[in-house]
Coordinates of C-alpha atoms and ligand atoms in Angstrom, one line a residue:
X21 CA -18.3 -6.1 -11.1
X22 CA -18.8 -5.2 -7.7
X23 CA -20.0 -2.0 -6.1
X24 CA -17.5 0.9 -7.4
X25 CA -15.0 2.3 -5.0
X26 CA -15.5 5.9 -3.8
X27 CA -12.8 8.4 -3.5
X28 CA -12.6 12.4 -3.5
X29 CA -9.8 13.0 -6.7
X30 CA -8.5 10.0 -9.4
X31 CA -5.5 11.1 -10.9
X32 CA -4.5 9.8 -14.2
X33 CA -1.0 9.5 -15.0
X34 CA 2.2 9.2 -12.6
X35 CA 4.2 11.9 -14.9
X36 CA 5.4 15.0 -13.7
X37 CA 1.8 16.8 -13.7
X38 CA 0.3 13.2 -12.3
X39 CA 2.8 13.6 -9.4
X40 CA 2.7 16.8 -9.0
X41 CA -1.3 16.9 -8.7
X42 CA -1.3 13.9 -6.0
X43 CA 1.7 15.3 -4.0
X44 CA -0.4 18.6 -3.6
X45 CA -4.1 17.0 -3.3
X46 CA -2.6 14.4 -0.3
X47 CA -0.6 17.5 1.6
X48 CA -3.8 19.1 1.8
X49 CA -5.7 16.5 3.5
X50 CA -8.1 15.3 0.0
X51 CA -8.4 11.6 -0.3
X52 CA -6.6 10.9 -3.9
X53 CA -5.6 7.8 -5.8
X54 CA -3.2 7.6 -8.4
X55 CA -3.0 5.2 -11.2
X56 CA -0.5 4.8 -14.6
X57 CA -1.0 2.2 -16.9
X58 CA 3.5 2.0 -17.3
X59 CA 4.2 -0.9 -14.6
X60 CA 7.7 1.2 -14.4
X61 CA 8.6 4.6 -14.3
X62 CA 10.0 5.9 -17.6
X63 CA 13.9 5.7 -17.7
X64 CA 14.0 8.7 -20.5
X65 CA 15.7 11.8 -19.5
X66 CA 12.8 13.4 -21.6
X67 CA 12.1 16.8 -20.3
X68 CA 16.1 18.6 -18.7
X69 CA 14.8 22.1 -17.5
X70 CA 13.4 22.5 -14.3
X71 CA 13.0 26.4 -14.1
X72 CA 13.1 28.8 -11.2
X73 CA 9.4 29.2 -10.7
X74 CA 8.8 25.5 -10.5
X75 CA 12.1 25.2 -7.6
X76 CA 10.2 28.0 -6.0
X77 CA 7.0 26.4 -5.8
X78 CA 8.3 22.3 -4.8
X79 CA 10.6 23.5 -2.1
X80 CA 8.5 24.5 0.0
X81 CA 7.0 21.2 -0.7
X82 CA 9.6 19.4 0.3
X83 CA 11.2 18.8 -3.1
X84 CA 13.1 21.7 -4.4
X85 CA 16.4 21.3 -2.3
X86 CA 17.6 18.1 -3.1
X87 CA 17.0 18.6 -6.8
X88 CA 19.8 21.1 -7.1
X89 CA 22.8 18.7 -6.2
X90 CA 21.7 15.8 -8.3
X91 CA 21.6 18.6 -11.7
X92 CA 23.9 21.0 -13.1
X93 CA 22.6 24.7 -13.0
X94 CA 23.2 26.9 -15.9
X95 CA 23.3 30.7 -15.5
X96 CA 23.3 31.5 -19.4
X97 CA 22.5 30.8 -23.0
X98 CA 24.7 31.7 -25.7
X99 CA 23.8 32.3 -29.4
X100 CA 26.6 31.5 -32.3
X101 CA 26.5 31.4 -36.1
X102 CA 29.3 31.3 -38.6
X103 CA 31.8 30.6 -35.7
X104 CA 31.2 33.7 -33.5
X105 CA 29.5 34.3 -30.3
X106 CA 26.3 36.7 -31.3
X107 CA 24.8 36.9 -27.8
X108 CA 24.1 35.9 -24.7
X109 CA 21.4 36.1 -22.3
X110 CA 22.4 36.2 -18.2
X111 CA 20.0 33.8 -17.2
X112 CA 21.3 34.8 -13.7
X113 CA 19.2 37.6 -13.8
X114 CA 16.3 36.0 -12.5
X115 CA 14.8 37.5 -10.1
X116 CA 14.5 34.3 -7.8
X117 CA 17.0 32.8 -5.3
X118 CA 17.3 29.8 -8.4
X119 CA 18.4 32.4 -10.6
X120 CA 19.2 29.8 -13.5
X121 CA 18.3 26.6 -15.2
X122 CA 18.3 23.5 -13.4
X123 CA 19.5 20.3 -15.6
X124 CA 18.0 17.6 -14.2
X125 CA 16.5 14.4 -16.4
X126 CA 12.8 13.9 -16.0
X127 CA 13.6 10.7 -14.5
X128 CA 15.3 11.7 -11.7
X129 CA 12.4 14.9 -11.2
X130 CA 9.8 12.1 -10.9
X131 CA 11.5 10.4 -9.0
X132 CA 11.8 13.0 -6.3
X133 CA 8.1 13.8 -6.2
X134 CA 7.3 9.8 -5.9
X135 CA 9.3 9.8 -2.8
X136 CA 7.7 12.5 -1.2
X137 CA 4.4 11.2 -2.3
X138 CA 5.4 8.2 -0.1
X139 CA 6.3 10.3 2.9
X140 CA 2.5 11.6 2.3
X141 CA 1.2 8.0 2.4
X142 CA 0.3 8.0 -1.2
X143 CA 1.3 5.1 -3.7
X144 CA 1.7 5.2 -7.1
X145 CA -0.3 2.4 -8.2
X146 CA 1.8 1.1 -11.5
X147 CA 0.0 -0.9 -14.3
X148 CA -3.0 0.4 -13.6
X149 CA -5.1 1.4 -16.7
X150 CA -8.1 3.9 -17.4
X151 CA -10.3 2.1 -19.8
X152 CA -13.2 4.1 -19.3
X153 CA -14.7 7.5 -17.6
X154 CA -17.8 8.8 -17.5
X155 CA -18.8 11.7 -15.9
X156 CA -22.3 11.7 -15.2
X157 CA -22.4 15.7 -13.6
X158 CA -22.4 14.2 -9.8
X159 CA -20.1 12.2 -10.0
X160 CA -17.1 10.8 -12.6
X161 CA -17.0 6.7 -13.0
X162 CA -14.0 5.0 -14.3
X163 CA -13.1 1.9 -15.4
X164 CA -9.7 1.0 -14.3
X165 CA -7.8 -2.5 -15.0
X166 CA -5.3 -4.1 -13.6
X167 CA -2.6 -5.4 -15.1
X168 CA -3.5 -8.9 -14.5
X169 CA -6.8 -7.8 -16.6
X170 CA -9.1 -7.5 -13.3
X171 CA -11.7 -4.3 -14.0
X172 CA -12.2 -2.1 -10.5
X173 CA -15.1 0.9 -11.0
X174 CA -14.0 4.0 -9.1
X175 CA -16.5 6.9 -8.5
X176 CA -14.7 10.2 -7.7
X177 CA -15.7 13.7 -7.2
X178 CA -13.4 15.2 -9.6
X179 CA -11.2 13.1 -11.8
X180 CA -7.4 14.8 -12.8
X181 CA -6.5 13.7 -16.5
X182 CA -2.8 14.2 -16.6
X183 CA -2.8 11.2 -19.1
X184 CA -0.4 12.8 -21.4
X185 CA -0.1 14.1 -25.3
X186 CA -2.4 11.2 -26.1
X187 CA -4.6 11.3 -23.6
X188 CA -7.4 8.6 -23.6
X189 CA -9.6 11.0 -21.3
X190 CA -9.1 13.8 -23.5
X191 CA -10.5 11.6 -26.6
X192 CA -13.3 9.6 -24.5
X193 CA -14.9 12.7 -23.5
X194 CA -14.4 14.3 -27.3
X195 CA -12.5 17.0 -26.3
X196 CA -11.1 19.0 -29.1
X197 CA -7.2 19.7 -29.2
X198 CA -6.7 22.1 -31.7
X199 CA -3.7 23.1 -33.3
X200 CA -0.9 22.3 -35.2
X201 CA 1.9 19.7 -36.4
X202 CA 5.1 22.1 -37.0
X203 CA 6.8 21.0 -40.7
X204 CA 10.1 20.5 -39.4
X205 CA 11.9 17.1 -38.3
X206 CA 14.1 17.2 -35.2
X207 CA 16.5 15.0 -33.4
X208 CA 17.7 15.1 -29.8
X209 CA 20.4 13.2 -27.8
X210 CA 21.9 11.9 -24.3
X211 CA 25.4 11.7 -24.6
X212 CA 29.1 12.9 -24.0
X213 CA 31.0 15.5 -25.9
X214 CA 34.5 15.7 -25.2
X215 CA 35.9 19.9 -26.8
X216 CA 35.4 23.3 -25.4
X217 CA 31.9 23.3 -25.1
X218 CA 31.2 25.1 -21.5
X219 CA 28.9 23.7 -18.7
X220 CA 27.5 26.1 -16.9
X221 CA 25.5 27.8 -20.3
X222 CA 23.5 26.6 -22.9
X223 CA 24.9 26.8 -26.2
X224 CA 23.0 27.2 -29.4
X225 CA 24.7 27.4 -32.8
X226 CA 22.5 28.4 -36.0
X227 CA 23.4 28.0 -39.1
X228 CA 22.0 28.3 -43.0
X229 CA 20.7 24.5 -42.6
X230 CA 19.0 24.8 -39.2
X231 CA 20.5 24.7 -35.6
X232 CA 22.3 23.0 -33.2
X233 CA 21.5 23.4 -29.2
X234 CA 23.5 21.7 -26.4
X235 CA 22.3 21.8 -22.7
X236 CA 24.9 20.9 -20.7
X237 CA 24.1 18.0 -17.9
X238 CA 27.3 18.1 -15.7
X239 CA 30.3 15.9 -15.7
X240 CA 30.6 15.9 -19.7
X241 CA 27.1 14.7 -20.7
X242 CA 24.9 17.1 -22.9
X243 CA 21.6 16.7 -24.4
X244 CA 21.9 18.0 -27.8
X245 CA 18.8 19.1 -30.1
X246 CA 18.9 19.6 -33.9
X247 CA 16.9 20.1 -36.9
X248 CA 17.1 17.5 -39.5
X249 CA 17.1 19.6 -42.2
X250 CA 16.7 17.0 -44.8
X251 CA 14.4 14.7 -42.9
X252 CA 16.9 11.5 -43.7
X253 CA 16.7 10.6 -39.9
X254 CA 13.2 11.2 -39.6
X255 CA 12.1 9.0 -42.8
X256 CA 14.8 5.9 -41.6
X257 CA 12.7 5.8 -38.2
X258 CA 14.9 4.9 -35.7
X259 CA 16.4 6.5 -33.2
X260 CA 19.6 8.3 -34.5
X261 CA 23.0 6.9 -34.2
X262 CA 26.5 8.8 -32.4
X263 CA 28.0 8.9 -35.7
X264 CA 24.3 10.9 -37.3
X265 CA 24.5 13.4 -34.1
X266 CA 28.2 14.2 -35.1
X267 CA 27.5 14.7 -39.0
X268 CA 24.8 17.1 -37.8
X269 CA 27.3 18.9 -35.0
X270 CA 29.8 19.3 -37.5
X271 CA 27.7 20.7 -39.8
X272 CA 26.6 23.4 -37.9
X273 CA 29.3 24.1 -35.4
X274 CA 32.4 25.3 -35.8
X275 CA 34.4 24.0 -32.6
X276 CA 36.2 20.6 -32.7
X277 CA 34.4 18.0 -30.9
X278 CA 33.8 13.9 -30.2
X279 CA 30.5 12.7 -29.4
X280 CA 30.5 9.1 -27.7
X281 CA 28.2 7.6 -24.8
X282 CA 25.1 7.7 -26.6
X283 CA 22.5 6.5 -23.7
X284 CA 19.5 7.9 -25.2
X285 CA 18.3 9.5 -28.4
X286 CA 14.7 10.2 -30.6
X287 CA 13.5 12.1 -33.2
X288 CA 9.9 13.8 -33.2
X289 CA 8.6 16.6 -34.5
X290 CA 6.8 19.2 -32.5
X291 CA 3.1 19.8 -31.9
X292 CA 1.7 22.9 -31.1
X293 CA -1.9 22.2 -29.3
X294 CA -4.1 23.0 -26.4
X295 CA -7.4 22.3 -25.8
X296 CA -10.3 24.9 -25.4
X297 CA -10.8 24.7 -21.7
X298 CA -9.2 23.2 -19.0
X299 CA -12.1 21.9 -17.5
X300 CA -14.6 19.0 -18.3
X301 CA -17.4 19.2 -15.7
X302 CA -16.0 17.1 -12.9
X303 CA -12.1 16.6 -14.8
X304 CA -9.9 18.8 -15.2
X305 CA -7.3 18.4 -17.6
X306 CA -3.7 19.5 -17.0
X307 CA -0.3 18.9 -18.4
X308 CA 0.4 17.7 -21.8
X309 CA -2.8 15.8 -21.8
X310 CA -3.8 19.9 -22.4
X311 CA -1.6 21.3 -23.6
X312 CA 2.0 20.1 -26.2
X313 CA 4.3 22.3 -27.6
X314 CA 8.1 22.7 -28.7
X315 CA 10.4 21.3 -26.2
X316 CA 13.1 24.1 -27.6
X317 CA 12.6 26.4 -24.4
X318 CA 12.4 23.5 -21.5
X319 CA 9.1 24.8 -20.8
X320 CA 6.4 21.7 -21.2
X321 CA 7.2 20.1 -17.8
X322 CA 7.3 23.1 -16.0
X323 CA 4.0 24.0 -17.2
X324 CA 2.1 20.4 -15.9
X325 CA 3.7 21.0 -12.4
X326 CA 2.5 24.6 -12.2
X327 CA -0.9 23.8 -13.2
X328 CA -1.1 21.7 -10.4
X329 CA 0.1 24.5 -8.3
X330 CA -3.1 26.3 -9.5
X331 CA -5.7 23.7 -9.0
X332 CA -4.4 22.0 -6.2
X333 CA -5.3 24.3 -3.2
X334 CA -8.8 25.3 -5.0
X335 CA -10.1 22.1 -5.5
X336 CA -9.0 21.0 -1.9
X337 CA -11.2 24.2 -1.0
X338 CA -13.8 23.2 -2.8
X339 CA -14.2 19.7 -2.0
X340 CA -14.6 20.5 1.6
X341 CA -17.0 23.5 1.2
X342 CA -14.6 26.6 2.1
X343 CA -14.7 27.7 -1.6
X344 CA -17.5 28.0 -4.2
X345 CA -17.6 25.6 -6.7
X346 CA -16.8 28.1 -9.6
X347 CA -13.8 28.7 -8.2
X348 CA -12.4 25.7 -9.8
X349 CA -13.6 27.8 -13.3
X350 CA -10.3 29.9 -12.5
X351 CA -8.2 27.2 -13.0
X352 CA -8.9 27.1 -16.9
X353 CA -9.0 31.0 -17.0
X354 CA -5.9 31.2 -15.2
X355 CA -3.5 29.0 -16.8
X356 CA -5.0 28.9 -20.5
X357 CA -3.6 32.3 -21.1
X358 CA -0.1 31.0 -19.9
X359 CA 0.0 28.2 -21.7
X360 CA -0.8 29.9 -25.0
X361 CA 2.0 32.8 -24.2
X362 CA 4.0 29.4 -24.0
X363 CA 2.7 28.2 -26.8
X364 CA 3.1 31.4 -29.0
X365 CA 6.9 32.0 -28.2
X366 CA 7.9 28.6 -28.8
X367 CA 6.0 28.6 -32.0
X368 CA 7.8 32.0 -33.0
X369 CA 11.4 30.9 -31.4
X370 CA 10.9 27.6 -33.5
X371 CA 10.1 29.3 -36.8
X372 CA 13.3 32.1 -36.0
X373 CA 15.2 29.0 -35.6
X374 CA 14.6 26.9 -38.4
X375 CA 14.4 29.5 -41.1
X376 CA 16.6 27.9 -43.9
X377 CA 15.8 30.9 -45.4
X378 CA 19.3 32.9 -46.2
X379 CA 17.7 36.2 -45.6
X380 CA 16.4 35.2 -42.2
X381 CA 19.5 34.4 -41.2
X382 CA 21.4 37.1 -42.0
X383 CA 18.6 39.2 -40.3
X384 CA 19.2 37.0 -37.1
X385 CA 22.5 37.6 -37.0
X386 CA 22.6 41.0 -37.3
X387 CA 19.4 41.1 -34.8
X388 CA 20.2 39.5 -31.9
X389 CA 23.5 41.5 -31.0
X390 CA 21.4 44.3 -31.0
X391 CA 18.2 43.0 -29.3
X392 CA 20.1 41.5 -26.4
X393 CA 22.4 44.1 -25.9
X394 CA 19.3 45.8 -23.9
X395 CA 18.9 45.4 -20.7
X396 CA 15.2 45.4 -20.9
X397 CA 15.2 42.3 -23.1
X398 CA 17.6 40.0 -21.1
X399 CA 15.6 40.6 -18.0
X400 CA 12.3 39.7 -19.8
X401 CA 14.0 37.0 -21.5
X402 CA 15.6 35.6 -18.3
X403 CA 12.2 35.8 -16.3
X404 CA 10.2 34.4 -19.1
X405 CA 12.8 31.4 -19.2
X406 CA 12.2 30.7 -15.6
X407 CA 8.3 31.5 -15.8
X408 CA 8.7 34.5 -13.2
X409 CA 7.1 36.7 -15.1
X410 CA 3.9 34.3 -15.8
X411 CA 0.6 35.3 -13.4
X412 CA -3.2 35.7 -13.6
X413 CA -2.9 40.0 -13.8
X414 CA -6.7 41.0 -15.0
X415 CA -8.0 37.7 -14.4
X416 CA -11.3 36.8 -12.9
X417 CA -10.3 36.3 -9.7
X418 CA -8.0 38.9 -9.5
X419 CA -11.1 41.2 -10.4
X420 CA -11.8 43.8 -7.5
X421 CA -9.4 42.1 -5.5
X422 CA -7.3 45.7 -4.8
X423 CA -3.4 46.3 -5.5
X424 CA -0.8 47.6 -3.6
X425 CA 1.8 49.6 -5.1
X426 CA 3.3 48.3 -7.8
X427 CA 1.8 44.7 -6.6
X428 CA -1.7 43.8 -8.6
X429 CA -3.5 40.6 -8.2
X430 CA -2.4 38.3 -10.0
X431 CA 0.6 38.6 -9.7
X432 CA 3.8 36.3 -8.7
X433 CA 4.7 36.8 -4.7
X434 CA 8.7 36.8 -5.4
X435 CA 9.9 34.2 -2.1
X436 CA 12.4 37.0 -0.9
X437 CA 14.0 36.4 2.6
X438 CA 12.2 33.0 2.4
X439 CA 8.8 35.0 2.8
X440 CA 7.6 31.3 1.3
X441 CA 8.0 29.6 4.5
X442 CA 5.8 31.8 5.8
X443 CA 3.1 31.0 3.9
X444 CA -0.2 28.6 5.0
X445 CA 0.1 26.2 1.9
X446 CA -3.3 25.5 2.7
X447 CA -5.0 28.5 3.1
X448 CA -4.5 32.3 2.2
X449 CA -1.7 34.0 3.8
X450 CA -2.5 37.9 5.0
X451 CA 0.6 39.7 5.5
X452 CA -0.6 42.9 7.5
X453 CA 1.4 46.2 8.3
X454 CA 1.3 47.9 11.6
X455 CA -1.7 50.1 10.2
X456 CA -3.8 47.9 8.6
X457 CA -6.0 46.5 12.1
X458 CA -9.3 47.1 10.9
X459 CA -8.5 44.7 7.7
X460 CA -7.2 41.8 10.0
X461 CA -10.8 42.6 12.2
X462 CA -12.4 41.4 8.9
X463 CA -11.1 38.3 8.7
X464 CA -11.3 37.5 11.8
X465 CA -14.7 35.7 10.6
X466 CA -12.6 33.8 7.7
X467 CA -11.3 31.3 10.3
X468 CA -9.8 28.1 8.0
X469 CA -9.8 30.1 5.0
X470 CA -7.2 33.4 5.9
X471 CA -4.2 32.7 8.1
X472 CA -3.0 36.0 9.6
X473 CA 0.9 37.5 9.6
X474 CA 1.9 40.1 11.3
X475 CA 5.1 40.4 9.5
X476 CA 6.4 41.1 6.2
X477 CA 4.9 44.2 5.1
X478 CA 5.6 47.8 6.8
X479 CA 2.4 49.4 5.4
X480 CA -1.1 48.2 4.4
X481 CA -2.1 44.3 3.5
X482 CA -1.0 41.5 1.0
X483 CA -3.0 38.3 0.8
X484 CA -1.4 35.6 -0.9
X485 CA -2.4 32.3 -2.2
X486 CA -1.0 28.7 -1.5
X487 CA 0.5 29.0 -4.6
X488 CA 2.9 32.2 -4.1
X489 CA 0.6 34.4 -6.0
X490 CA -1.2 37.5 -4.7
X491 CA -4.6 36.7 -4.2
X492 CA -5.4 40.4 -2.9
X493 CA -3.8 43.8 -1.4
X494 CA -4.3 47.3 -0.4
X495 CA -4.2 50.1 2.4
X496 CA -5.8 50.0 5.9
X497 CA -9.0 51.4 4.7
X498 CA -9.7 48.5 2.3
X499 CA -11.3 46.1 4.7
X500 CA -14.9 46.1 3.2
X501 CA -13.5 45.5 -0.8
X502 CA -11.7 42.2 0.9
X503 CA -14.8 41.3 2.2
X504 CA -17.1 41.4 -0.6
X505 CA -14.2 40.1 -2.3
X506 CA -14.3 36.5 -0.1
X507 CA -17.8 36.6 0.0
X508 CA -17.5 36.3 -4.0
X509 CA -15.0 33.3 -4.2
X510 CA -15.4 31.7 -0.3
X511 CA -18.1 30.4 1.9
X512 CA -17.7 31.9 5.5
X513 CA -17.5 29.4 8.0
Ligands
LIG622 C1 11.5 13.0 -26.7 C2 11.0 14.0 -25.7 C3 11.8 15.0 -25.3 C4 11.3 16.0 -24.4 N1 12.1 17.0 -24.0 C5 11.7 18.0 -23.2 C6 12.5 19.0 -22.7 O1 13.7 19.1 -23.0 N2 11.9 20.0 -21.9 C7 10.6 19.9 -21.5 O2 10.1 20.8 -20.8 N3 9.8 19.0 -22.0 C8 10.3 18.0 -22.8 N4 9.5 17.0 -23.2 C9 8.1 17.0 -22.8 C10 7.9 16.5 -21.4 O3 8.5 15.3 -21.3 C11 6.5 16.6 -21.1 O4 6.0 17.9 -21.1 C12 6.1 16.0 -19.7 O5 6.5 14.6 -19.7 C13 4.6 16.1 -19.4 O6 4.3 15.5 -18.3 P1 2.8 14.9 -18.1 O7 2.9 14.3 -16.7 O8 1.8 15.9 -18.4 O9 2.7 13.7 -19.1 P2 3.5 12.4 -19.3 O10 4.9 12.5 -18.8 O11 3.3 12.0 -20.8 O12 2.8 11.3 -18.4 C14 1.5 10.8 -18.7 C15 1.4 9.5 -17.9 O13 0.1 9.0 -18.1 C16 0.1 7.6 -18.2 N5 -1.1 7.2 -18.9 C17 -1.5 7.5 -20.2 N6 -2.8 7.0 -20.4 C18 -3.2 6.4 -19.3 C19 -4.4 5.7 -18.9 N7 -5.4 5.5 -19.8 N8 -4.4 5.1 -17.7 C20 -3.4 5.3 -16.8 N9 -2.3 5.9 -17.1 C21 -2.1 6.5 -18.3 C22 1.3 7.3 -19.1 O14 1.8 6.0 -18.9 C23 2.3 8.4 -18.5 O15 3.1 7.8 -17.5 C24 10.0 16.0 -24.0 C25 9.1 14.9 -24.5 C26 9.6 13.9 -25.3 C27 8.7 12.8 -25.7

């Protein structure tokens, strides 16, 4: 073989999180490659939800905006058993200018980001495969091959693993990824539904025997998710039939409908795992090659592109030497917590689900009227849906970092009045009040590291991170706690 090629960052994987880790990396200036063994993207509509935190984050990337007329937005989810409505929750209560769900196949999301991976010069380089890695501490060699079989040996600085549920990286390096198989078997389908079934809310029926959930897709198509109560499907193998989908609609729901246009359909059963840190040495692990869990909430995909979001900006600043190296340790301390809130709702909301249990049921019925009749709960729900109420509150880099009123580190900037395209996506943002002079004196000396705004804010000092989450904040007098504060995580230049 000849002498390895050298490159800053080797991503692993064109998926969503694969994407969404190059498309960041390249817009801040870091030399990345990207590789997939699949010679062609994946036709599957696979993951439908792209939720408001996500939009937030990709358009002012240049994505989010033309996602939203190629989907179908829904502004609520609707519970039913024995054929009445129980509850619904107004998804429109997000507090986000994409105050719903966005419908959009996974196909057509990857899509998007490949295309503006190619405005950014980068090219997805298909039917490529990761044979081997090795990270010797300095340094992380891999072994990639070509699809006519030709081995190239590519050194990088950091290597991203978003290889996937099965990741090969994951097993070469013998990371654990503990958790659990879930008993249940479940099917899902692409297809058309001609009855009453509305389009602009999700609809989920439950019943004794398990549930039904539909999520429309516009223009008469739905993706609809069952159990398979008796595991017939499941043990027959394939992929289930129109006429299985409308033995198991009929079953559970009481409204008169025709399923036809099957284009896509699978059964699985879910997996509830994450491994122990995000981090490797010199790879960092991110989407479902860390973390797998039910699909039931439209959350997995959501989670890979937002992880990216999180490492993106501090690896960039740490590969050129504005940012200490164990900054990049916040990147597993930041999003493991997320991801295992994710992990333990979907686990409960699957269980609540698929209780076949008679008592459960009637308990859920009677429950849910009440529970959502709150306000409280359908504005938690609705935020936790869209992963606005997800941040990195108490978290080691949010440590001594200051609040300002009701604002604490960690927490998520809401984008109101497009305060977004405000923000250095390379850099942090301070947002300083009339009063707060002496604080923008101090960074002064942070050249490359803090970009300065003079709007935004009519008292004291929020500084916010590339990705939309306050970094620091406080009054005029809190100059020297921001300094000690960048000294910690920063190198002054
Ligand atoms: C049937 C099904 C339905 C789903 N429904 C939903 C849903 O409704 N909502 C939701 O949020 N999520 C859903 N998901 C999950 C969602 O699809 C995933 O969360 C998402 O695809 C994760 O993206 P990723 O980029 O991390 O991994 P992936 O999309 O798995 O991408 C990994 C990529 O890595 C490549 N790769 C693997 N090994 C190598 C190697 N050694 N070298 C080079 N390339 C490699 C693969 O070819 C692949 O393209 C569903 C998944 C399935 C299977």
């Amino acid at each position: 073989m000849t002498a390895p090629t050298r490159i800053p960052v080797l991503v692993v994987g064109a998926g969503p999180t694969g994407l969404a880790a190059a498309l960041e990396l390249s817009r801040l200036g870091v030399g990345v490659r990207i590789v997939d063994r699949a010679s062609h993207p994946s036709p599957e509509s696979r993951a439908l939800a792209v939720q408001a935190r996500t939009l937030e984050l990709l358009r002012v990337r240049g994505v989010g905006e033309e996602m939203l007329p190629l989907g179908n937005t829904v502004r609520a989810a609707a519970l039913h058993a024995d054929g009445h409505r129980l509850a619904r929750v107004e998804l429109s209560r997000m507090p986000s200018a994409f105050n719903g769900i966005l419908m959009l196949a996974q196909s057509e999301t990857e899509r998007l980001l490949t295309e503006q991976l190619g405005r950014q010069g980068v090219k997805v380089e298909r039917g490529v495969d990761v044979v081997s890695v090795r990270d010797d501490s300095r340094s992380v060699s891999a072994t990639v091959r070509s699809a006519a079989g030709e081995d190239e040996c590519i050194e990088a600085q950091y290597v991203v693993a978003a290889d996937g549920p099965h990741s090969s990286i994951r097993k070469a390096l013998g990371v654990p990824f503990p958790g659990r198989t879930l008993p249940h078997d479940y099917v899902l389908a692409d297809l058309h539904i001609d009855g009453s079934l509305p389009e602009d809310q999700v609809s989920i029926f439950l019943a004794r025997s398990g549930f039904v959930a539909v999520f429309p897709m516009g223009h008469g198509r739905f993706r609809m998710m069952a159990t398979d109560p008796t595991g017939v499907l499941a043990a027959h193998g394939t992929a289930p039939t129109v006429a299985e989908m409308q033995e198991l609609f009929d079953r559970t729901v009481e409204l008169p409908a025709r399923l036809h246009g099957l284009n896509w359909s699978s059964q699985f059963r879910i997996n509830s795992r994450a491994v122990p840190n995000l981090r490797s040495g010199r790879v960092l692990f991110g989407g479902d090659a860390a973390h797998v869990h039910s699909p039931a909430g439209g959350q997995g995909m959501n989670l890979g592109i937002q992880d990216m979001m999180n490492l993106g900006w501090k690896l960039a600043m740490v590969l050129d030497g504005r940012a200490r190296p164990d900054l990049l340790d916040t990147y597993s301390s930041e999003r493991l917590p997320v991801v295992r809130k994710v992990l333990r709702f979907t686990e409960i909301g699957t269980r609540v689900f698929n209780s076949t249990n008679p008592l459960v049921h009637a308990l859920r019925v009677r429950m849910a009227p009440r529970a959502l009749a709150r306000d409280a709960v359908q504005n938690a729900a609705a935020s936790m849906f869209g992963q606005l109420s997800a941040g990195y509150r108490g978290g080691e880099l949010a440590l001594g970092a200051g609040d300002l009123g009701a604002m604490r580190a960690g927490d998520r900037v809401p984008d109101t009045d497009g305060c977004y395209d405000a923000l250095d996506l390379g850099a942090l943002t301070l947002f300083a009040g009339p009063s707060a002079g002496a604080v923008v004196d101090v960074v002064r000396d942070w050249e490359g590291i803090v970009s300065v705004r003079d709007e935004g804010v009519s008292s004291g000092w929020l500084l916010v991170r590339p990705d939309g989450y306050l970094a620091a904040a406080g009054g005029p007098g809190d100059g020297a706690s921001l300094e000690r504060w960048l000294h910690r995580w920063f190198v002054r230049p």
